Coordinates of C-alpha atoms in Angstrom, one line a residue:
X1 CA -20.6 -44.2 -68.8
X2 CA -19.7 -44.1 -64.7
X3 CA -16.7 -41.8 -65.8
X4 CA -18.7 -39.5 -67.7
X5 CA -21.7 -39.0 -65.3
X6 CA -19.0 -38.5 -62.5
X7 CA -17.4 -35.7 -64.7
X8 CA -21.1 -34.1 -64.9
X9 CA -21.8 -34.6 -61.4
X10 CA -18.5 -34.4 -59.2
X11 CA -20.6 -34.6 -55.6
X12 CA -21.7 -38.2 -56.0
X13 CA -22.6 -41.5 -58.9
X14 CA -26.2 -40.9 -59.7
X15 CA -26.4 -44.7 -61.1
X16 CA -25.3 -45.9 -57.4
X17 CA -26.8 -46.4 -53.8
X18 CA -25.6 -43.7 -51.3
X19 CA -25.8 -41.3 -48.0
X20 CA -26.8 -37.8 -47.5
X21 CA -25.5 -36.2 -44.4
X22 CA -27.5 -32.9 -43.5
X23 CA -27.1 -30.6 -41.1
X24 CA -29.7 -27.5 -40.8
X25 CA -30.6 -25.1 -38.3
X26 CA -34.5 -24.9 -38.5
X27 CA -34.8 -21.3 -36.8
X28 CA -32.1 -19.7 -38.8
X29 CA -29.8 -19.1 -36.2
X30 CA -26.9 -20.7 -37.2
X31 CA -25.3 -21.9 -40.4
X32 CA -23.0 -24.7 -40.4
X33 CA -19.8 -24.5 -41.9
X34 CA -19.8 -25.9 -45.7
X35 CA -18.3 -29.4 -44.7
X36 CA -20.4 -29.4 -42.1
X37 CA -23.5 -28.5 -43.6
X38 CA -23.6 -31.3 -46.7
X39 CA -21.6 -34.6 -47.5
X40 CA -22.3 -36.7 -50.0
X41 CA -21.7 -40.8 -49.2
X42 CA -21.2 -43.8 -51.3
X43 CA -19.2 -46.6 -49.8
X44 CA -19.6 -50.1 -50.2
X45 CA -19.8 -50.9 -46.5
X46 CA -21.7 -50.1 -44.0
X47 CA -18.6 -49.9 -41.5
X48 CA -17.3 -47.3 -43.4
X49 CA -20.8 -45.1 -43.7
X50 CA -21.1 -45.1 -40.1
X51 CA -17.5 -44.1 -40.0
X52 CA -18.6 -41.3 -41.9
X53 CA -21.9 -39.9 -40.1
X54 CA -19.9 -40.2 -37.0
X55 CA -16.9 -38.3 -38.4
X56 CA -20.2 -35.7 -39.7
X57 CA -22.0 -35.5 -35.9
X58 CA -17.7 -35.0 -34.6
X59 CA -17.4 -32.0 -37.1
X60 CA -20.4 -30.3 -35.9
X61 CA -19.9 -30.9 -32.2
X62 CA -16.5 -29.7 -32.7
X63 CA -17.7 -26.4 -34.3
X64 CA -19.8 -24.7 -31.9
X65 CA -17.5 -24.9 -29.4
X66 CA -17.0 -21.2 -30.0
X67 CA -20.7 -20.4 -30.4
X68 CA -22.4 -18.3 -27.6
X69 CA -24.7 -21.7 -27.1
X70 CA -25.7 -24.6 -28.3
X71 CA -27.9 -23.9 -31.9
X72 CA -30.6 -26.1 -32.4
X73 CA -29.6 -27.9 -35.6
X74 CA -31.0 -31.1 -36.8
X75 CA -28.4 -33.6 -38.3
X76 CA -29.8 -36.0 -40.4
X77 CA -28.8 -39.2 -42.3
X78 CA -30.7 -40.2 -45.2
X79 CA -29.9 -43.6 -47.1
X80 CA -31.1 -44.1 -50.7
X81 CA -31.2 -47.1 -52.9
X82 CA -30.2 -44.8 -55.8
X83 CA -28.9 -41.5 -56.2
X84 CA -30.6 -40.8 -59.5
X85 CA -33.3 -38.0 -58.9
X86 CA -31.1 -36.5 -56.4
X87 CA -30.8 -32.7 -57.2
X88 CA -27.2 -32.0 -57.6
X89 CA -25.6 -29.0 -55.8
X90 CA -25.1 -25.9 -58.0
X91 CA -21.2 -24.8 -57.4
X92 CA -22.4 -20.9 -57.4
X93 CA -25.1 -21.2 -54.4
X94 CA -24.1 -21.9 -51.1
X95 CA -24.9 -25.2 -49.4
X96 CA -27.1 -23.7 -47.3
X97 CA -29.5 -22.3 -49.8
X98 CA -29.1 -25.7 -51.9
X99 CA -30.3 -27.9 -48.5
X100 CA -33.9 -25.6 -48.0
X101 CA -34.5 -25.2 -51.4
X102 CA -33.8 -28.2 -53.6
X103 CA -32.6 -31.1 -51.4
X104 CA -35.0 -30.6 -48.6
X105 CA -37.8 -30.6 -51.1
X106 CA -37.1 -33.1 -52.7
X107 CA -36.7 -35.6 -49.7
X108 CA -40.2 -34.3 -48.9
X109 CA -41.8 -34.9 -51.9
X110 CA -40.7 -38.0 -52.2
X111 CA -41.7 -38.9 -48.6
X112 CA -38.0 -40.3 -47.4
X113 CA -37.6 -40.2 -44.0
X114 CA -34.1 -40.0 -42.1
X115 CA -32.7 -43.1 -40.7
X116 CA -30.6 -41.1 -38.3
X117 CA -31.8 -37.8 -36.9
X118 CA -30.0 -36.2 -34.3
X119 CA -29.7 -32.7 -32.5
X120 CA -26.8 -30.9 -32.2
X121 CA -27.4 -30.6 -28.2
X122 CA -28.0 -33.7 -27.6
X123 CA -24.9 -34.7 -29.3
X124 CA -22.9 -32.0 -27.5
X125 CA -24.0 -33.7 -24.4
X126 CA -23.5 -37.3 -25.3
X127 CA -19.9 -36.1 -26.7
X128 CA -19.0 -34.5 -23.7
X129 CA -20.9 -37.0 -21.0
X130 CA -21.0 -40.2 -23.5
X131 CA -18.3 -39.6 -25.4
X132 CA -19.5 -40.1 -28.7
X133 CA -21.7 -37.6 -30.6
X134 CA -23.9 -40.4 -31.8
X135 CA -26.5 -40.5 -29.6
X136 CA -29.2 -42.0 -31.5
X137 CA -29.5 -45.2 -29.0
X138 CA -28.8 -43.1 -26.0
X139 CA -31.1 -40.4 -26.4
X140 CA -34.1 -42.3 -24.7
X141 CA -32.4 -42.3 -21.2
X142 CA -31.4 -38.7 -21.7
X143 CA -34.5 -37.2 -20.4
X144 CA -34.2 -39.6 -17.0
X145 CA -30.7 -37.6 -16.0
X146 CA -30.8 -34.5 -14.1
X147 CA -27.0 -33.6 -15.7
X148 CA -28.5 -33.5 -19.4
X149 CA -32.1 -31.7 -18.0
X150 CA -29.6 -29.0 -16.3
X151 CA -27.7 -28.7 -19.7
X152 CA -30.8 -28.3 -22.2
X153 CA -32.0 -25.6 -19.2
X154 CA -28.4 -23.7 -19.4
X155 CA -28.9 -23.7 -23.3
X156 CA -32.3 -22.3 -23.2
X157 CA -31.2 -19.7 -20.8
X158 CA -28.1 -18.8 -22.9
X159 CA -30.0 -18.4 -26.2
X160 CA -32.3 -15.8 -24.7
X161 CA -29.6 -14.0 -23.6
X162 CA -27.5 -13.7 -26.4
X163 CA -31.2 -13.4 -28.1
X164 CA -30.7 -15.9 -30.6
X165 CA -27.3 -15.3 -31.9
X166 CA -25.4 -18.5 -31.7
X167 CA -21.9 -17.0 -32.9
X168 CA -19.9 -14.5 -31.1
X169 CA -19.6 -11.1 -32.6
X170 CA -16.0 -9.3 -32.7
X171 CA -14.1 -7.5 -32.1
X172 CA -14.1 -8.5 -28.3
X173 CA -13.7 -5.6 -25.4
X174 CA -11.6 -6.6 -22.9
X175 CA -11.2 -4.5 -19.7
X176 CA -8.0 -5.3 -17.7
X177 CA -7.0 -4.3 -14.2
X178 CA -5.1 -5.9 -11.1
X179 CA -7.3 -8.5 -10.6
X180 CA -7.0 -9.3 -14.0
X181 CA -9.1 -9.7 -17.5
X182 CA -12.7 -9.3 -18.1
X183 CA -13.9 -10.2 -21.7
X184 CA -16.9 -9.0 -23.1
X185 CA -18.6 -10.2 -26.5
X186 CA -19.6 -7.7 -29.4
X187 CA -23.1 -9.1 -29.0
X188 CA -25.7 -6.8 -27.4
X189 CA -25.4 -8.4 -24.1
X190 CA -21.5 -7.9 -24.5
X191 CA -22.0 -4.3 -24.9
X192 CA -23.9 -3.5 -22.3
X193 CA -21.7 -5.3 -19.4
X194 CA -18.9 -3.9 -21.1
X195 CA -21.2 -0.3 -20.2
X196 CA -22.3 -1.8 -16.8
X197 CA -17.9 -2.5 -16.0
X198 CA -16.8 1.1 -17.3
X199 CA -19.7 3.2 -15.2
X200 CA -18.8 0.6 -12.2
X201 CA -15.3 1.6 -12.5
X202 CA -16.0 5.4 -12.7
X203 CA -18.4 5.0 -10.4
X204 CA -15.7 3.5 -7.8
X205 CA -13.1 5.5 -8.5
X206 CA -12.6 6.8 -5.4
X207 CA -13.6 3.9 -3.2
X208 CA -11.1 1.7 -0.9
X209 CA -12.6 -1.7 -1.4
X210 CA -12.7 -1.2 -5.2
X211 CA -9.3 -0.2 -6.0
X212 CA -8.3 -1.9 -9.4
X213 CA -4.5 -0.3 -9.6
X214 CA -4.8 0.7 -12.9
X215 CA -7.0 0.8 -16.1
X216 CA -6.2 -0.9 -20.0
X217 CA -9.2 -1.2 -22.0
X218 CA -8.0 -3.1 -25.2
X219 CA -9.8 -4.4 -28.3
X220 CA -8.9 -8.4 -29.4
X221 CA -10.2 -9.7 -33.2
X222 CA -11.4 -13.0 -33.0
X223 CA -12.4 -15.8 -30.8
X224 CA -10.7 -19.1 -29.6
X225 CA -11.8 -22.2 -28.2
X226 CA -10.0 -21.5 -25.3
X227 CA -11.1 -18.0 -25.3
X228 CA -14.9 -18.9 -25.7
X229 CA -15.4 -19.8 -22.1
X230 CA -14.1 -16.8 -20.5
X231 CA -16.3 -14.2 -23.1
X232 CA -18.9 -12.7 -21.1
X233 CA -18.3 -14.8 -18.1
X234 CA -19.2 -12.1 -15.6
X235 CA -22.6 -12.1 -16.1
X236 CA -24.9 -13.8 -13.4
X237 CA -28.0 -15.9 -13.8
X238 CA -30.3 -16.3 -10.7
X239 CA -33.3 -18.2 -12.2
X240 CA -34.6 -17.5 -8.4
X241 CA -34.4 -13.7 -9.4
X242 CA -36.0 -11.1 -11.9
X243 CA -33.0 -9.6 -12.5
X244 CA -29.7 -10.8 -14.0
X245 CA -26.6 -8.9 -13.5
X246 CA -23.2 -8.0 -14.4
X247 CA -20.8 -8.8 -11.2
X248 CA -17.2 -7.0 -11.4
X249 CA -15.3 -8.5 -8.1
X250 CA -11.8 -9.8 -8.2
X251 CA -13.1 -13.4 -8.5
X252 CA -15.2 -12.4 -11.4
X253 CA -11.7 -11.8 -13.5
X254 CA -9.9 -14.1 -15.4
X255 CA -5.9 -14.5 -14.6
X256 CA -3.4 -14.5 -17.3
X257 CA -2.4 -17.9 -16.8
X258 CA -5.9 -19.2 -17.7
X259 CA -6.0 -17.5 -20.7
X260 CA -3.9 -18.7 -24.6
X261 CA -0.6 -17.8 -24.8
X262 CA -1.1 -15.7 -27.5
X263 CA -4.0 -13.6 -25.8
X264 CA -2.1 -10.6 -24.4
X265 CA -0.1 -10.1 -27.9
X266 CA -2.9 -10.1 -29.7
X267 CA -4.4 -7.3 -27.8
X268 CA -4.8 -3.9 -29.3
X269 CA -4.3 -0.8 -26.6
X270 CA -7.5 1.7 -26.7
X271 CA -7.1 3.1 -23.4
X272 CA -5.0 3.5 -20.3
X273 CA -5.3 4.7 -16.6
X274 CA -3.0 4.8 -13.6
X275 CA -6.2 5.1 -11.8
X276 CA -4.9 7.8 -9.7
X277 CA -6.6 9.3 -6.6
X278 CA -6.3 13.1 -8.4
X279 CA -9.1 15.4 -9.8
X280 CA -6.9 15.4 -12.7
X281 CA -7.2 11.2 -13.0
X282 CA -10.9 10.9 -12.7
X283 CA -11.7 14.2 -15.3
X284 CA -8.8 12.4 -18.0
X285 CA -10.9 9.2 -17.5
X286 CA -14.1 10.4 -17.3
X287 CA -13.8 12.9 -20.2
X288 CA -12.6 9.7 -22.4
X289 CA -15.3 7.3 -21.3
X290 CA -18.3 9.5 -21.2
X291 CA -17.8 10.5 -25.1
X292 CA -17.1 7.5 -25.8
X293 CA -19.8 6.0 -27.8
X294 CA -19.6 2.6 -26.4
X295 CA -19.5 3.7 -23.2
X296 CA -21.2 7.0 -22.7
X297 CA -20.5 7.1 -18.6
X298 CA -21.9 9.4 -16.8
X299 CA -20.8 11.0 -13.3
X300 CA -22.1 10.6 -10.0
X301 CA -23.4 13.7 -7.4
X302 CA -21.0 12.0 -4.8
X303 CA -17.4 11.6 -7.3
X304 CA -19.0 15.2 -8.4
X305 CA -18.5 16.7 -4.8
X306 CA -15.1 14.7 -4.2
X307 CA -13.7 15.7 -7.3
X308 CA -14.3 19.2 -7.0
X309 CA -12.6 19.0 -3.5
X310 CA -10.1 17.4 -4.7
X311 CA -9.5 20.5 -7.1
X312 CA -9.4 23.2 -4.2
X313 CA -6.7 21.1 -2.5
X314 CA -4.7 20.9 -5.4
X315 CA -5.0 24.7 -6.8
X316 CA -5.5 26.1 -3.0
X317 CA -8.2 28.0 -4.4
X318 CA -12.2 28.0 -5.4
X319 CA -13.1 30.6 -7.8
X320 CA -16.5 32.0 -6.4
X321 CA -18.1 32.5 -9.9
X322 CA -18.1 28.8 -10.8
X323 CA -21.1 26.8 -10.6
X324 CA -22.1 25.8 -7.1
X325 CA -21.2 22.0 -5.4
X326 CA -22.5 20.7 -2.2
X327 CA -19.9 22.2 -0.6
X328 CA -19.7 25.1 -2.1
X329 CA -21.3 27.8 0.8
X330 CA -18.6 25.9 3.2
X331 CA -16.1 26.7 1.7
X332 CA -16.9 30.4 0.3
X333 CA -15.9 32.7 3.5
X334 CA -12.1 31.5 2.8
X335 CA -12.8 31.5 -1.0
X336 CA -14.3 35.1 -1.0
X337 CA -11.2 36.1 1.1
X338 CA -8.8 35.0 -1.4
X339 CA -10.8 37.0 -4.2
X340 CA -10.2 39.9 -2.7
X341 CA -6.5 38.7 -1.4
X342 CA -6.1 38.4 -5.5
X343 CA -8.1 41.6 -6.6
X344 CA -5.5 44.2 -5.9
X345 CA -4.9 47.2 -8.5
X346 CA -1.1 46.2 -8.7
X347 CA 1.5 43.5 -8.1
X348 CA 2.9 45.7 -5.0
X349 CA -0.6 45.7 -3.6
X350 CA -0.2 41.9 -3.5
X351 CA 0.3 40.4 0.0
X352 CA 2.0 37.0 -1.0
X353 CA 1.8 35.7 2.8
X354 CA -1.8 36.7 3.4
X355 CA -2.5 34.7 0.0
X356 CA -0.5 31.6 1.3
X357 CA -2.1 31.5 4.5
X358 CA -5.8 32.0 2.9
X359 CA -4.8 29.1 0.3
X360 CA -3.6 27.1 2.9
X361 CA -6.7 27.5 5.0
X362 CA -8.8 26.5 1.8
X363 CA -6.7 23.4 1.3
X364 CA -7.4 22.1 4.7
X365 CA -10.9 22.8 4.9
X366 CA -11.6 20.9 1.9
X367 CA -9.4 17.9 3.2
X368 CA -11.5 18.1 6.5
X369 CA -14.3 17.6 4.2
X370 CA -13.2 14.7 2.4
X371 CA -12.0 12.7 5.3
X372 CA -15.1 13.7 7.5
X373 CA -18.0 13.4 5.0
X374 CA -16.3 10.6 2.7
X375 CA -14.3 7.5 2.2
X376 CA -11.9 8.2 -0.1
X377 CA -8.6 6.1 -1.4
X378 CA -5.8 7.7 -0.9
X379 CA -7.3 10.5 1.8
X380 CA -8.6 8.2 4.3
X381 CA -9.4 9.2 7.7
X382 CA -7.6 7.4 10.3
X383 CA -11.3 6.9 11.8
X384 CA -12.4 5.0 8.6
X385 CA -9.6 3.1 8.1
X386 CA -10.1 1.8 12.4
X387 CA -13.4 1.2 11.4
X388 CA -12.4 -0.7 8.2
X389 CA -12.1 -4.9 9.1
X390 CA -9.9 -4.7 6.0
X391 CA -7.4 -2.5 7.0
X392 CA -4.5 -4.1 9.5
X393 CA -3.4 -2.7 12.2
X394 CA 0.1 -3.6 13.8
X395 CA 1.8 -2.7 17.4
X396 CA 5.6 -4.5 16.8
X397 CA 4.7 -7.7 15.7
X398 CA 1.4 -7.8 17.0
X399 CA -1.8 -7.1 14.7
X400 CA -5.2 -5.5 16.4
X401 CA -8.3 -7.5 16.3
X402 CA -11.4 -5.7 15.6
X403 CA -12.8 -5.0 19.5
X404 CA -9.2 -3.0 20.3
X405 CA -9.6 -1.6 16.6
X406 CA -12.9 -0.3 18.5
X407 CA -11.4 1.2 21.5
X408 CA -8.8 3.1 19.5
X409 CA -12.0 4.3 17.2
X410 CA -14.1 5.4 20.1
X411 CA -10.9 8.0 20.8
X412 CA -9.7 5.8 24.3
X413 CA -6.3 4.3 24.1
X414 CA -4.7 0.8 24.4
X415 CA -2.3 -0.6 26.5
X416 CA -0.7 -3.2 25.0
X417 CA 2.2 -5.0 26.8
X418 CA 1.9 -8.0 24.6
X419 CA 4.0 -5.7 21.8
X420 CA 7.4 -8.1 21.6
X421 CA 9.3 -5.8 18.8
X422 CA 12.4 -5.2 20.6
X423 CA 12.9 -1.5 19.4
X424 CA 9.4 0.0 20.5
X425 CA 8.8 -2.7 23.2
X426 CA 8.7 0.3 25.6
X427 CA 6.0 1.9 23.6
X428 CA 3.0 0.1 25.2
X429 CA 0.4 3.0 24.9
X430 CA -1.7 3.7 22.1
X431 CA -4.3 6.3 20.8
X432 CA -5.6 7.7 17.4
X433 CA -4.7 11.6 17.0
X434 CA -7.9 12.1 14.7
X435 CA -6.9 15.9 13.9
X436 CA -3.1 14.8 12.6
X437 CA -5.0 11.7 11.5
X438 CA -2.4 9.4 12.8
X439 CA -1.8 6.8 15.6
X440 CA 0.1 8.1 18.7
X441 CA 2.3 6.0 20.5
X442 CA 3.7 6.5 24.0
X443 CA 5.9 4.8 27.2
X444 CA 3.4 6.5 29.2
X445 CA -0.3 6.5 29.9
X446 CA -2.2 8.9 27.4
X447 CA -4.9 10.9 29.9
X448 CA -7.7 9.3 28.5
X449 CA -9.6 6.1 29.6
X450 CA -7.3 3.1 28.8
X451 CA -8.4 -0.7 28.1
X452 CA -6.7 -3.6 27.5
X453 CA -7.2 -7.4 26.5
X454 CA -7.1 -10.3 28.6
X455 CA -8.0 -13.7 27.4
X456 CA -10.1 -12.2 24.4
X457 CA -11.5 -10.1 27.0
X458 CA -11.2 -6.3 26.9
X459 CA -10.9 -4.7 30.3
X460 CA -10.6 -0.9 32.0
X461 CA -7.2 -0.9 32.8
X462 CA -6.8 -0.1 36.5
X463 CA -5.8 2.9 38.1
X464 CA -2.3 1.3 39.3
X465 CA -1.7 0.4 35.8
X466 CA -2.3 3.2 34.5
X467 CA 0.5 4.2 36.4
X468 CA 4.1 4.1 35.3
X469 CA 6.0 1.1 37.3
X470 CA 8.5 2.6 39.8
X471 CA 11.4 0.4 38.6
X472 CA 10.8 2.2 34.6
X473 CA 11.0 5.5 36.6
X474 CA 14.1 5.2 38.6
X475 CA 15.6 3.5 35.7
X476 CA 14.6 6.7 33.4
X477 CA 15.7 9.1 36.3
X478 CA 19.3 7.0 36.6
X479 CA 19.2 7.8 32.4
X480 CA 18.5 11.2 33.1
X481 CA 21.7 11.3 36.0
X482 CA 24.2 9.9 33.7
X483 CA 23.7 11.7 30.8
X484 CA 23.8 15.5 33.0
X485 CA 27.2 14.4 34.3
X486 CA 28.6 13.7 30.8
X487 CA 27.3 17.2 29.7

């Protein structure tokens, strides 16, 4: 008789005591894998059924480890005296349905209560700050620790952002650069910071301090455990503020060594960008990322202007009939004189030297414009990169600190005897040329007002100073002697 009703009924012995392991997610958000979900129990001892549950509440904790957050499901243990009126599961309908329609029920209507109830936070907590899932005894002093009131917050906060969806959708965007990976989800908060990263990097293109090097944007097809914490990980909560944001700085990336071995094989190439500092760069990139469904960027007034300067000192020309820029009326007396440099009835007619010297004259006029009215990598003014705390300066061996950075900004010069590189240890004078856009170095006094530092100080240099020492001039004039008489 036991062989034949285990035969008819393969999940458990109707005729003996036993266990039902349960675990449901009561708002829908999340369904437990099959052998998570269901387990039937019928051992002997109750060593072994605790053995059992606990291997049950392991299983569970274990799975959601690559969930966006923390599901609220209930895992519950219900012991019956005998299995008989149990409904038995249906092979053809998934455990899921089986556990709200027929078991749930039936538990119900027969008013039996769980001996063990449990929720899957609560567990995840206790396995990770207990460790062990089974927090059924513990679960009383939870509410008096400020670590487990910070985690249920977290969770909260996570489930409204990924607005209920407790898995991760796929395939994954990942954006990589210099600074490394960023890894965005395919849920809706995903998408957008994967949005918010692309218009931050057009948006940026030209700028000094966000230079990334270069551009991949790659597609990866499932998630990890290891992966999991590093999905979405640039987003910022600030329960102090209304608004939470996307943050793309260095720090914000993820390094290769952090990441699975397998990570960077697995990735499949859907974009790339040398990120260079040409019109022809940005209008390749933008051109891709603004019709790009996912991304749909969209260009700045600003990279607009830059870009189109950046055209007229590539081609040496602006073409007068084009729509108008900022810049555009600037530039048009040298543009209108190389339309009618161009409009000649023949190729004799053309003066080839007139043209290089008008496209010449374009060129720099729109290079004056970039340097003086922007900041732009790759064409920076020597002015913006003296006023830049980023940039380094060096005299030999010596680096500037930001006041003599200041003088040299302000158009006065340095004198800087402290400069110990034997080759240019002469060269103690320095001043920025702003109209070559480079640094001028000297043996002698430059005729403009000189300072220099002493003790952290900065100081006029006096007149005597500013005087070449006689010893350096009869020593020069002695040069000048001996090499007339081996003429």
């Amino acid at each position: 008789m036991e062989k034949k009703n285990q035969m008819e009924n393969p999940f458990f012995d109707p005729e003996r005591p036993g266990s039902i392991f349960i675990a449901v997610d009561r708002y829908h958000h999340f369904i437990p894998l099959p052998n998570n979900s269901l387990a039937f129990v019928q051992e002997r001892q109750e060593e072994k059924t605790d053995a059992a549950f606990h291997k049950f509440l392991t299983d569970n904790v274990n799975a959601v480890r690559c969930c966006t957050y923390v599901p609220d499901v209930q895992m519950m243990r219900y012991d019956l005296n005998l299995m008989r009126d149990v409904p038995p599961p249906d092979m053809h309908v998934p455990f899921d349905k089986y556990i709200r329609q027929e078991l749930l029920p039936y538990l119900q209507q027969n008013y039996l209560s769980p001996s063990r109830q449990i929720s899957l936070p609560d567990a995840v907590y206790s396995a990770r700050y207990k460790r062990t899932p089974d927090c059924s005894i513990l679960k009383k002093y939870f509410m008096q620790e400020a670590d487990y009131m910070s985690f249920r917050r977290n969770q909260d906060e996570r489930q409204k952002i990924y607005r209920g969806e407790a898995n991760f959708r796929t395939p994954l965007k990942v954006v990589e650069n210099d600074h490394g990976y960023l890894i965005f989800s395919g849920n809706e908060i995903g998408k957008e910071g994967f949005r918010e990263c692309l218009q931050h990097i057009t948006d940026h293109y030209f700028d000094p301090h966000c230079d990334i090097g270069h551009l991949g944007i790659y597609e990866y097809p499932y998630v990890t455990e290891e992966l999991a914490a590093h999905i979405d990980a640039s987003y910022r909560t600030d329960l102090r503020q209304l608004n939470n944001t996307f943050e793309f700085r260095p720090e914000n990336h993820v390094d290769q060594s952090r990441l699975p071995d397998k990570f960077v094989n697995g990735l499949t190439p859907l974009y790339y960008s040398p990120m260079e500092t040409t019109a022809d760069g940005f209008m390749e990139l933008l051109n891709k990322l603004h019709f790009d469904s996912e991304a749909r960027v969209q260009i700045s007034h600003p990279n607009r202007d830059i870009y189109r300067l950046l055209t007229v000192m590539k081609n040496g020309y602006m073409n007068i009939h084009e729509q108008p820029f900022t810049y555009f009326g600037e530039l048009m007396p040298i543009a209108e004189k190389l339309e009618k440099i161009t409009q000649v009835q023949s190729a004799a007619d053309f003066n080839m030297e007139n043209f290089k010297q008008a496209s010449l004259e374009i060129r720099q006029a729109a290079d004056g414009i970039l340097k003086r009215d922007f900041d732009v990598r790759g064409h920076r003014s020597l002015k913006n990169m003296l006023d830049d705390p980023m940039v380094e300066f060096t005299v030999g061996d010596r680096r500037l600190n930001d006041v003599q950075k200041s003088v040299l900004s302000s158009g006065y010069a340095l004198y800087i005897p402290e400069n110990n590189r034997e080759p240019v240890r002469h060269l103690q004078y320095y001043m920025a040329d702003f109209e070559q856009n480079r640094m001028k170095n000297s043996s002698e006094p430059f005729p403009a007002k000189t300072y220099t530092l002493k003790e952290g100080m900065l100081h006029p240099l006096s007149a005597d100073m500013n005087k070449k020492p006689r010893t350096v001039q009869k020593a020069e004039n002695q040069s000048k002697r001996n090499t007339n008489r081996l003429k």
